[in-house]
Coordinates of C-alpha atoms and ligand atoms in Angstrom, one line a residue:
Chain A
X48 CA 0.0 0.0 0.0
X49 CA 1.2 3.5 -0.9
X50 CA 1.6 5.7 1.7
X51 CA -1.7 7.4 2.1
X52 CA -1.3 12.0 3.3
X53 CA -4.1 14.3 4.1
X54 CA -3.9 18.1 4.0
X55 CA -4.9 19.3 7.9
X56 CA -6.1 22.5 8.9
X57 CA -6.8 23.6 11.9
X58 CA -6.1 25.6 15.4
X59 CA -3.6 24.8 17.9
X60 CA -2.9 26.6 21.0
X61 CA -4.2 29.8 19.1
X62 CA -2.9 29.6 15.7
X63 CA -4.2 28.4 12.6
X64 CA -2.0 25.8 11.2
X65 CA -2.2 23.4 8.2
X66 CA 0.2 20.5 7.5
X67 CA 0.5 17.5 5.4
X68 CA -0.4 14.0 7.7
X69 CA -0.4 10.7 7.1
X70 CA -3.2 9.3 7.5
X71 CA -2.1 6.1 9.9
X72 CA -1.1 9.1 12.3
X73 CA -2.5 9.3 16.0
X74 CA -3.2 13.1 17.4
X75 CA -0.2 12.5 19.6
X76 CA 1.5 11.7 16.7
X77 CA 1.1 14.6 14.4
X78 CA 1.2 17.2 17.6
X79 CA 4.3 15.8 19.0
X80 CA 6.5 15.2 15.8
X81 CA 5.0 18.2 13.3
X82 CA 4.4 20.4 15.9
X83 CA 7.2 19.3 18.8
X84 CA 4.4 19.8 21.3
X85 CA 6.0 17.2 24.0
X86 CA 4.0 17.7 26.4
X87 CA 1.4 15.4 24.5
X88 CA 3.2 12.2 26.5
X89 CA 3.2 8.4 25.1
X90 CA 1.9 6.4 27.8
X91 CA -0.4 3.2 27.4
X92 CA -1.4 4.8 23.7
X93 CA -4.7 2.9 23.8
X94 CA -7.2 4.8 25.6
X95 CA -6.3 3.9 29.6
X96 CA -4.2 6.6 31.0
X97 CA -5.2 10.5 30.2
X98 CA -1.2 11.0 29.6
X99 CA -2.0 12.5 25.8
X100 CA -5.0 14.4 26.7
X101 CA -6.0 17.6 25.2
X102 CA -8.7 19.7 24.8
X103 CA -10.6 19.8 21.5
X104 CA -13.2 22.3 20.7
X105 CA -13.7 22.2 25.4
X106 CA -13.8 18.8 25.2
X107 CA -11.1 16.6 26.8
X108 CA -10.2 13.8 24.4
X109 CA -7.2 10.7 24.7
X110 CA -5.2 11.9 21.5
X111 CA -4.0 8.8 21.2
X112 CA -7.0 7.3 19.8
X113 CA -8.4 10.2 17.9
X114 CA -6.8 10.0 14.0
X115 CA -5.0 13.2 12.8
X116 CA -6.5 13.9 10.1
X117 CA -9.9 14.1 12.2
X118 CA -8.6 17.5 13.6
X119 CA -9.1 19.5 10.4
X120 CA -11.3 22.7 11.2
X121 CA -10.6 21.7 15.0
X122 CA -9.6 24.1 17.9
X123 CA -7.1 22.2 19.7
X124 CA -5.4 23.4 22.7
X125 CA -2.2 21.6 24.8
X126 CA -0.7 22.5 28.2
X127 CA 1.7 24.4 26.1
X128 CA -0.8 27.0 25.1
X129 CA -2.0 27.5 28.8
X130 CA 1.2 30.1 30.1
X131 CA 0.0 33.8 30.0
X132 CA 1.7 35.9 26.9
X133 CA 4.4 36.9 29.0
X134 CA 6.2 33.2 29.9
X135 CA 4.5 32.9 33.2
X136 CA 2.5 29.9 34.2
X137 CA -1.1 30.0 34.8
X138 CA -3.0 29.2 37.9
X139 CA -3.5 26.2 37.6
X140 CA 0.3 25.0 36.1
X141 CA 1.7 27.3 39.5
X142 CA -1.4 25.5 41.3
X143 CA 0.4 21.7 40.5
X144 CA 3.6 23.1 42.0
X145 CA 2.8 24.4 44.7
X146 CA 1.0 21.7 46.0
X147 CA 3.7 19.5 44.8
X148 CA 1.0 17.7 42.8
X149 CA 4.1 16.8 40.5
X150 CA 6.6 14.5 40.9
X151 CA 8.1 12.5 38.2
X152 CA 5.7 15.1 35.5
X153 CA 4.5 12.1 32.9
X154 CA 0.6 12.7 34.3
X155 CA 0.9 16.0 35.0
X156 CA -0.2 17.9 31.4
X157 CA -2.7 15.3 30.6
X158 CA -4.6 15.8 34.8
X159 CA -4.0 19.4 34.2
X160 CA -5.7 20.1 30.9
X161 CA -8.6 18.1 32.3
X162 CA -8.5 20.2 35.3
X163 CA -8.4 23.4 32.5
X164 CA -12.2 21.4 31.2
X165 CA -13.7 21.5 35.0
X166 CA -12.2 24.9 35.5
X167 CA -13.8 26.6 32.4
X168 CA -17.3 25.0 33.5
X169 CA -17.0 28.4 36.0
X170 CA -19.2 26.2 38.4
X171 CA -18.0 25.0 42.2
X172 CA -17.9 21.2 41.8
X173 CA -18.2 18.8 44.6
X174 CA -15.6 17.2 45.8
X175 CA -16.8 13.7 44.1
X176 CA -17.5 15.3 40.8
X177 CA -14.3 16.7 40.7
X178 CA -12.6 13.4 41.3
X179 CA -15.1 11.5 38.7
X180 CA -13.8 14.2 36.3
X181 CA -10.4 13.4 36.9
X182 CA -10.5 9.7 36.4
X183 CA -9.7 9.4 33.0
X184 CA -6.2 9.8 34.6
X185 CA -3.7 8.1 35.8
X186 CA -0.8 9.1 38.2
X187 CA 1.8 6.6 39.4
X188 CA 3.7 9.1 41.9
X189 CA 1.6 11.3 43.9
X190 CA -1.1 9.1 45.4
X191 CA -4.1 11.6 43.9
X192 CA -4.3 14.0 46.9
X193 CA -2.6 16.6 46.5
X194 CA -3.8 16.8 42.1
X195 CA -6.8 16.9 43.9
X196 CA -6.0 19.8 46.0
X197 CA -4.4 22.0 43.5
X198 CA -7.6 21.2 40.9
X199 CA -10.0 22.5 44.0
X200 CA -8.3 25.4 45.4
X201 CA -7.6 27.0 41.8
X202 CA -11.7 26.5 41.1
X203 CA -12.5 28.2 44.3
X204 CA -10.0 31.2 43.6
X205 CA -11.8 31.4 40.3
X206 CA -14.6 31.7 42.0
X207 CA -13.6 34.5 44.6
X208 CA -13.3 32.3 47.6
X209 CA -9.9 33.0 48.4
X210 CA -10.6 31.9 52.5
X211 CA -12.3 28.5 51.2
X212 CA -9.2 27.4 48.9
X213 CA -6.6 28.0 51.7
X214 CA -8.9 25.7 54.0
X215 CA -8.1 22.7 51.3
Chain B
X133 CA 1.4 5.2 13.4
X134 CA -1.4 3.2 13.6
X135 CA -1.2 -0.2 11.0
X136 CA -3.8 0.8 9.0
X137 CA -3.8 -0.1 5.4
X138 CA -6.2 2.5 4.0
X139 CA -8.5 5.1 5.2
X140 CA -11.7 6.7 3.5
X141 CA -13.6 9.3 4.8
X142 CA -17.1 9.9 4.6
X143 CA -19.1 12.8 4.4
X144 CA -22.3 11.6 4.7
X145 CA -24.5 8.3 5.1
X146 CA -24.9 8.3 1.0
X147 CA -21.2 8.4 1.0
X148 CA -20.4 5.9 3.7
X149 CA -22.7 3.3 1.7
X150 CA -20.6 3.9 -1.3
X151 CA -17.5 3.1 0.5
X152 CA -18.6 0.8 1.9
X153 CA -19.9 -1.1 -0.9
X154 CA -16.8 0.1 -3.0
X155 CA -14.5 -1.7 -0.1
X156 CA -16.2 -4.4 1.2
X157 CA -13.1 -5.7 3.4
X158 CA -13.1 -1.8 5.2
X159 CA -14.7 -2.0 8.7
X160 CA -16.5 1.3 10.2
X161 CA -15.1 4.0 12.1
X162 CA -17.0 5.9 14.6
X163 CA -15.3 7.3 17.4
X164 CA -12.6 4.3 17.7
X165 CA -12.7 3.7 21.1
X166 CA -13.1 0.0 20.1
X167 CA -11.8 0.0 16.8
X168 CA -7.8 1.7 17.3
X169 CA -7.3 -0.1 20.1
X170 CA -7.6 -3.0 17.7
X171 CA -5.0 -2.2 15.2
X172 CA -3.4 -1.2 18.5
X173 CA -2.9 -4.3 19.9
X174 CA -2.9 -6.0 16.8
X175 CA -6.2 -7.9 16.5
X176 CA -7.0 -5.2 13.6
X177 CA -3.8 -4.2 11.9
X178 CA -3.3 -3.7 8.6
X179 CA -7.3 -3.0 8.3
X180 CA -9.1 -0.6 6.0
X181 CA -10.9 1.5 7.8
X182 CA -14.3 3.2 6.3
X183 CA -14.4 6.8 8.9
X184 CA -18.1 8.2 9.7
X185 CA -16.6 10.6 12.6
X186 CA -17.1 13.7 10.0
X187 CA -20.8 13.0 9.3
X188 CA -22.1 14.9 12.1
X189 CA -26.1 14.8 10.7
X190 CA -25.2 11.6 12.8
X191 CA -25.0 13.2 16.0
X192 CA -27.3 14.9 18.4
X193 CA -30.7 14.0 19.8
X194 CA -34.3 14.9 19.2
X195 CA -38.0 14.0 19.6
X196 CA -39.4 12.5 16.1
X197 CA -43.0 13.5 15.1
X198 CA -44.6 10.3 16.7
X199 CA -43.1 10.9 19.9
X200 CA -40.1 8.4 19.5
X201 CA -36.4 9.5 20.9
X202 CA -34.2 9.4 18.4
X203 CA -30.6 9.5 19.3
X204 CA -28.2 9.5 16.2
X205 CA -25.2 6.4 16.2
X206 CA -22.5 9.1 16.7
X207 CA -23.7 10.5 19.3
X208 CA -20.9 10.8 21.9
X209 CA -21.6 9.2 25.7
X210 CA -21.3 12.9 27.5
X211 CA -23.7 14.6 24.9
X212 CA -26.4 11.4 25.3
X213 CA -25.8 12.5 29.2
X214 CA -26.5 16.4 28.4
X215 CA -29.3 16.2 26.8
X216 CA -32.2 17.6 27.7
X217 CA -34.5 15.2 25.9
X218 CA -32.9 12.3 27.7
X219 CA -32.7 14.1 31.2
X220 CA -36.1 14.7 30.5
X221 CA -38.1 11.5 29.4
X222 CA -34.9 8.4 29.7
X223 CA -32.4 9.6 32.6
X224 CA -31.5 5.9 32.8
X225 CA -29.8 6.0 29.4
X226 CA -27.9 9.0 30.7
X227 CA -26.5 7.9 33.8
X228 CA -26.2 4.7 32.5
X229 CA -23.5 5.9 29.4
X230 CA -22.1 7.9 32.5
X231 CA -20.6 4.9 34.0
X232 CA -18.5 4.1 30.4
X233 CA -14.6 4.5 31.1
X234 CA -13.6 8.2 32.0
X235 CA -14.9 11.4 31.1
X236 CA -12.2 11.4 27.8
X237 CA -14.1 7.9 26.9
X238 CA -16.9 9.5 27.2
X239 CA -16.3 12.4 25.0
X240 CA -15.1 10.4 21.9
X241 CA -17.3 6.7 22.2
X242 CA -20.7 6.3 20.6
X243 CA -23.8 5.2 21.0
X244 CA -23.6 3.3 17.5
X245 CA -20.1 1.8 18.5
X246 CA -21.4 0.7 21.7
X247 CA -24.6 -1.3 20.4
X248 CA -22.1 -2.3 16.7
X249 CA -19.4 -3.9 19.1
X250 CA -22.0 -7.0 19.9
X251 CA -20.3 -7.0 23.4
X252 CA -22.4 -8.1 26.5
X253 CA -21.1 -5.8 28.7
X254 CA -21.6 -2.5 26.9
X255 CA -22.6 -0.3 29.1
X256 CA -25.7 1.2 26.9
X257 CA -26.9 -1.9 25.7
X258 CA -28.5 -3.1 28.9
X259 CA -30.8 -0.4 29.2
X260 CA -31.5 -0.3 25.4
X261 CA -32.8 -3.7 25.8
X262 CA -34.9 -2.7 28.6
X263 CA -36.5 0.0 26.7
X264 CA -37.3 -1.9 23.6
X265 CA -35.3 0.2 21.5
X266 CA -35.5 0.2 17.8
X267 CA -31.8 -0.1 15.8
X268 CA -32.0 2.3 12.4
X269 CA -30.0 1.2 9.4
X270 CA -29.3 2.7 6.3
X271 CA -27.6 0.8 3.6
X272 CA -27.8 0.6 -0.5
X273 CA -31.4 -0.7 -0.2
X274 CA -32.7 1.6 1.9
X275 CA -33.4 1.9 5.7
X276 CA -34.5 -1.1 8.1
X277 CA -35.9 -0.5 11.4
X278 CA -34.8 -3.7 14.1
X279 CA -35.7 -4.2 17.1
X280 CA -32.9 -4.3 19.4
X281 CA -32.9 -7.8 20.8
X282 CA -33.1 -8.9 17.3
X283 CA -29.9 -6.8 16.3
X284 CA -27.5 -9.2 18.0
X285 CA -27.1 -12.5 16.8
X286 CA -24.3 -13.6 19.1
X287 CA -21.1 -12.6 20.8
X288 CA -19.7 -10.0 19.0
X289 CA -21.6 -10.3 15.7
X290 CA -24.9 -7.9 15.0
X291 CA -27.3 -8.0 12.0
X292 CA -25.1 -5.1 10.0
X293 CA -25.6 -6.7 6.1
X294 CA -22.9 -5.2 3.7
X295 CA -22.9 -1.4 3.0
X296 CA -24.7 -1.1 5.6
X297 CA -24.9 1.5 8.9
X298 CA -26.4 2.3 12.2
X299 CA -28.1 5.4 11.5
X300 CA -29.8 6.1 15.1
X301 CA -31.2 4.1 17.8
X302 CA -34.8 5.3 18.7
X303 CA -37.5 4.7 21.7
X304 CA -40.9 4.8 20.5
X305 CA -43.0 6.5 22.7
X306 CA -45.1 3.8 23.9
X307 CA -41.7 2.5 25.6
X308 CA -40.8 5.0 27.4
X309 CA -44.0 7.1 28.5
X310 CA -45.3 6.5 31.8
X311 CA -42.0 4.8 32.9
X312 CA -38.7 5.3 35.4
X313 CA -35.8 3.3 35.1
X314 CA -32.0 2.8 37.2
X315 CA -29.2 1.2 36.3
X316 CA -26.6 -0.4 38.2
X317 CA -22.7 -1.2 36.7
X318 CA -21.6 -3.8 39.4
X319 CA -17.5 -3.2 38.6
X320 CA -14.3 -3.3 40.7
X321 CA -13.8 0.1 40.4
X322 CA -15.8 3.3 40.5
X323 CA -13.9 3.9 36.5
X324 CA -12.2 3.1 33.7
X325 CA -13.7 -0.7 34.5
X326 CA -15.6 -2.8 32.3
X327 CA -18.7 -4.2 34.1
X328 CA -18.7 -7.8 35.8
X329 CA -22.7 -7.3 35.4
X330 CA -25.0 -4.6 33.9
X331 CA -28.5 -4.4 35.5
X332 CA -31.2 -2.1 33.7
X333 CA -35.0 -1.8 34.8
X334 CA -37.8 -0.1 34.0
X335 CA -41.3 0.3 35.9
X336 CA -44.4 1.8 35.1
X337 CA -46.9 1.9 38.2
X338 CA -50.8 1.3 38.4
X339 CA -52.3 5.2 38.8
X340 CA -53.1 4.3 42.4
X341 CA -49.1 3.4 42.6
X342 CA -50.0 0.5 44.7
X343 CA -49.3 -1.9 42.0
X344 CA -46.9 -3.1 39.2
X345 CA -48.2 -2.0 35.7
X346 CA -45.4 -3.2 33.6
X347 CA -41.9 -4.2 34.3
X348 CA -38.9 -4.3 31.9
X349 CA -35.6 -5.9 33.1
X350 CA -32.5 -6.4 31.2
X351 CA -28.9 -7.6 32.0
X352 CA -25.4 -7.2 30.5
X353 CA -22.3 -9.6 31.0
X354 CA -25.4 -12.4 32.1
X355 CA -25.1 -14.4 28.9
X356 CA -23.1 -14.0 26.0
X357 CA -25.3 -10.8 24.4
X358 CA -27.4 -8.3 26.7
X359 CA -30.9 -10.4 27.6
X360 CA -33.7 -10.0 29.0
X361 CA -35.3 -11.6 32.1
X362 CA -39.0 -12.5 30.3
X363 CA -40.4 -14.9 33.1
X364 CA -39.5 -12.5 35.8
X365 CA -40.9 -9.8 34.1
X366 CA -44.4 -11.4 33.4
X367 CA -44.7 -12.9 37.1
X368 CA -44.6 -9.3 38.2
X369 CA -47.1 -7.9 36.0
X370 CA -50.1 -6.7 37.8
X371 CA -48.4 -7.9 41.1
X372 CA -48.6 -5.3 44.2
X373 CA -45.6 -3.6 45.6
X374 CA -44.5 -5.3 48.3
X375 CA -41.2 -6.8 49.6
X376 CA -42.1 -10.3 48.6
X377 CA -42.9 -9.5 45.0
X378 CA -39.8 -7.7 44.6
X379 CA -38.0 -10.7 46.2
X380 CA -39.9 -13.4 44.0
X381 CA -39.3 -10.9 40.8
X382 CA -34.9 -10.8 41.7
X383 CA -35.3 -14.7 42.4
X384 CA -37.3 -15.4 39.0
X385 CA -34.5 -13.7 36.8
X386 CA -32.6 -16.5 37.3
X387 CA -34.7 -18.2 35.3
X388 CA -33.8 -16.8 31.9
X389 CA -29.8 -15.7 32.8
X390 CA -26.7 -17.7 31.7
X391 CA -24.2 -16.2 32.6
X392 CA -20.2 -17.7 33.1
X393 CA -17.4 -18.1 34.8
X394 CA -14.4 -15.6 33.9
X395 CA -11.4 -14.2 35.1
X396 CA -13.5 -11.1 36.6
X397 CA -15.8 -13.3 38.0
X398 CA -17.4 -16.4 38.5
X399 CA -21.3 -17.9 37.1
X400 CA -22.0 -18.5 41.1
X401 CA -21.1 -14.9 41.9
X402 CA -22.7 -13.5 39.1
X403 CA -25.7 -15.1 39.4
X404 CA -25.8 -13.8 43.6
X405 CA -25.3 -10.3 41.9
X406 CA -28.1 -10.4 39.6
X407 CA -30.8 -11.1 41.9
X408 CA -29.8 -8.8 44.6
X409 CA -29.3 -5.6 41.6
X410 CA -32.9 -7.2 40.4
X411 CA -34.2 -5.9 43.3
X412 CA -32.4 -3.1 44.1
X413 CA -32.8 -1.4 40.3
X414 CA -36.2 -2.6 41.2
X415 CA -36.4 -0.5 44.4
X416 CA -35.0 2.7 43.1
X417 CA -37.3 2.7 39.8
X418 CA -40.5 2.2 41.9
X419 CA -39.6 5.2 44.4
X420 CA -38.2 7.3 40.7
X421 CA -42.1 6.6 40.5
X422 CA -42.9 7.6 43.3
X423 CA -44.3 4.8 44.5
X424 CA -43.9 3.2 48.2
X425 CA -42.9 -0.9 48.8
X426 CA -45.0 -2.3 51.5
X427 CA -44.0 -5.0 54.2
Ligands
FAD174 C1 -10.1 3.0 28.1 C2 -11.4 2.5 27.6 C3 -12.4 2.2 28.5 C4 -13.7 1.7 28.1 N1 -14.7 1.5 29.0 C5 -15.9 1.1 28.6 C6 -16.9 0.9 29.6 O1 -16.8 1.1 30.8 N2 -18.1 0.5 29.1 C7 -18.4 0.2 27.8 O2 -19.5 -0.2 27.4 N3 -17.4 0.4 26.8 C8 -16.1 0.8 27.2 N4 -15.1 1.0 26.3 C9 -15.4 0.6 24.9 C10 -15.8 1.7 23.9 O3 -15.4 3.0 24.4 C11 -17.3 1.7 23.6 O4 -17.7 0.4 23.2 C12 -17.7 2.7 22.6 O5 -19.1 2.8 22.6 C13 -17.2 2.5 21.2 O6 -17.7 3.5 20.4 P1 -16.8 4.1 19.2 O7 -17.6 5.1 18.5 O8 -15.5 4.6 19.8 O9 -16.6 2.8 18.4 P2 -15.6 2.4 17.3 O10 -14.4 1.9 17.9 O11 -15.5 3.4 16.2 O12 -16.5 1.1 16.7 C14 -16.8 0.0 17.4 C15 -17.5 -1.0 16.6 O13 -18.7 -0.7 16.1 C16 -18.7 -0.5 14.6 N5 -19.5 0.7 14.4 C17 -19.3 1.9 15.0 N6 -20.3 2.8 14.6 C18 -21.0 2.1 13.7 C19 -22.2 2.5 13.0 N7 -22.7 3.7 13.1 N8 -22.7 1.6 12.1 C20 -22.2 0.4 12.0 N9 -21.1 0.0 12.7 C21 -20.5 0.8 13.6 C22 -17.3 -0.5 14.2 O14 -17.1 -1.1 13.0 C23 -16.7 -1.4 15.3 O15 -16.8 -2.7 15.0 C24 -13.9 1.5 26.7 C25 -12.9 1.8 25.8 C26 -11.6 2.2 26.2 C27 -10.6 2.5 25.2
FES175 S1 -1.4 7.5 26.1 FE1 -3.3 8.1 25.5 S2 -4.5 7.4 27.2 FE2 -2.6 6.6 27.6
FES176 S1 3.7 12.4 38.8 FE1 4.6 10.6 38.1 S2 2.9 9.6 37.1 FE2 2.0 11.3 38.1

């Protein structure tokens, strides 16, 4: 079989793109080798482990099962596109540090862009919600508690409650 | 890279029928949940794959003319869970594509692929059974309208002829009106776990809700496709709602179950688990009613 390419266009992190994919190609695939966007990891690559999730038009999808070429006229946005225009991180990326919800990293962009899909809901979740909405994930380091912590206090600064977030 | 020997892209049903009828070796790709995971682990390499993700007529959900819920096959799990229309008149099916994987599982599998797969222990087809649901196809004769218990043949294998596709999946009104339903995953964990049982049921109460009107119970993982639980369901109908009814009802489901011993579990355990989610989906549909079970 010849090698089979697609033209792609679409939206990353901001900026309309288009490149030529071949078709066989994961989402991981074409963001991490066309568009060096590492923090996309390689983890199980079938569907179990949130490591390559990003968010595509504000939904939360495993990229490696989603085909390339099915991001054409998509909005697609990686933990790369979440620092604020002058190089610093956002809430939540300081959020993950400062609760040490990071250790060895390979989770980290995958829990944190699904933390970026409860965050934009603007709503206060309960604290089962917001762990149902982080199961998708997994973390072999940090024994969940303190992902959870950083995912909770960042929603209730959004929200104003500055006393309730340092209670967490 | 996946191992995928060719890819065609369709951009509508017409379309996909032509592929498919053009490559009759391609197999159907909806969201891929099922399917890359395949060519993944090898069980599917080297396919060619026939892609219905862009046909997005396919998705969504809405109320036909007659009253019936139509839900389109590409409909994705957190959508079906959205919806007004289903919050409103099915809930079950909601919650019930709520347990499936994690929320990113949830964003990207359908409805179609869930019911296409043939698998027992899909976690929609339980409570499709249970609702009598009606499976839309669309191929180069035209469409066909099957009931759903008649869709699967056996393990793995539904009635999909060549060319064809599953267009939508509808409840006709006289199904659902009048009726509450629960459904219980029995799993090992609270995600991202396939179930060791599925147990969907429906009730629709006498107007004095004193009574049993109608009862629907269906099972996943209890046999080698979803099934119903006929003889159960018949013994109930008409029956008051007391404890002794509901026991005799969870006891009589045994009656038309088979399920077997795996690695997740074994046909003695599974067997204790359906009665006792028998009565407990049971329970929880009567008081969804709001109807009151009696000593
Ligand atoms: C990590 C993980 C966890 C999972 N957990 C669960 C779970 O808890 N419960 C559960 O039930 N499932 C689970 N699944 C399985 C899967 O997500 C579901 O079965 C899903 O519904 C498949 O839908 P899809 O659109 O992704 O299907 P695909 O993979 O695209 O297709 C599945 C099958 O259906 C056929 N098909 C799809 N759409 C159509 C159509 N419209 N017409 C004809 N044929 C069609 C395909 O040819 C294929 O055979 C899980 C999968 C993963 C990867
Ligand atoms: S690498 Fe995609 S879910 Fe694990
Ligand atoms: S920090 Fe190492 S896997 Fe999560």
């Amino acid at each position: 079989m010849s090698k089979q390419y697609k033209l792609v266009t679409c939206t990353i992190n901001g900026k309309l793109m288009e490149k030529m994919v071949d078709v066989r190609a994961s989402l991981t695939d074409m963001l991490r080798d066309d568009f060096r966007l590492t923090s996309v990891k390689k983890g199980c690559e079938v569907g179990e482990c949130g490591a390559c999730n990003v968010i595509i038009d504000g939904e939360c999808f495993n990229s490696c099962i989603y085909l390339a070429v099915w991001a054409e006229g998509k909005n697609i946005l990686t933990l790369e596109g979440l620092a604020n225009p002058d190089g610093t991180l956002s809430d939540i990326q300081q959020a993950f540090i400062d609760e040490a919800a990071v250790q060895c990293g390979f989770c980290t962009p995958g829990f944190i862009m699904s933390a970026v899909e409860i965050l934009e809901t603007g709503r206060e979740l309960s604290d089962e919600e917001i762990r149902k909405r982080l199961s998708g994930h997994l973390c072999r380091c940090t024994g969940y508690e303190n992902i959870f912590r950083a995912v909770k206090k960042t929603m209730l600064r959004r929200l104003g409650k500055e006393k309730e977030a340092e209670a967490v | 890279m996946y191992d995928i020997k060719a890819l065609y892209e369709a951009a509508s049903v017409e379309d996909a029928i032509r592929l498919l009828t053009e490559h009759p070796a391609a197999k159907i790709i909806a969201g891929g949940s099922d399917v890359l995971v395949k060519v993944r682990e090898g069980r599917l390499a080297g396919a060619e794959l026939v892609s219905i993700q862009g046909i997005d007529a396919l998705r969504g959900v809405c109320l036909e003319e007659d009253g019936a819920i139509r839900i389109g096959s590409l409909t994705s799990f957190s959508h079906i869970t959205r919806d007004p229309v289903i919050q409103d008149k099915i809930n079950v099916l909601g919650q019930a594509v709520d347990t499936i994987g994690g929320p990113q599982i949830r964003n990207i599998g359908t409805i179609g692929g869930n019911t296409c797969n043939g698998v027992t222990s899909a976690d929609s087809a339980s409570t499709l059974f249970a609702w009598d649901a009606i499976v839309e196809l669309t191929g180069p004769e035209g469409k066909r309208q099957v009931p759903i218990q008649d869709f699967y043949l056996k393990a793995g294998v539904v009635d999909l002829r060549p060319g064809e596709l599953q267009t939508a999946i509808r409840i006709p009104r006289k199904s659902y009106e009048g009726y509450k339903g629960h459904y219980i995953k029995y799993a090992m964990r609270e995600a991202m776990d396939i179930a060791t049982l599925g147990c969907s049921v429906n009730v629709k109460l006498s107007l004095d809700k004193r009574a049993i009107d109608d009862v629907r119970i269906a099972y996943g993982v209890a046999g080698p496709i979803p099934a119903r639980a006929p003889l159960a369901e018949q013994a109930a109908i008409g029956k008051p709602l007391s404890t002794q009814v509901l026991d005799q009802f969870a006891q009589d489901v045994l009656k038309s179950l088979n399920p077997r011993d795996s690695w997740r579990a074994s046909k003695a355990f599974r067997q204790h688990i359906a009665v006792v989610l028998a009565k407990r989906a049971l329970a929880e549909a009567v008081r969804l009613s709001g109807g009151e079970i009696y000593e």
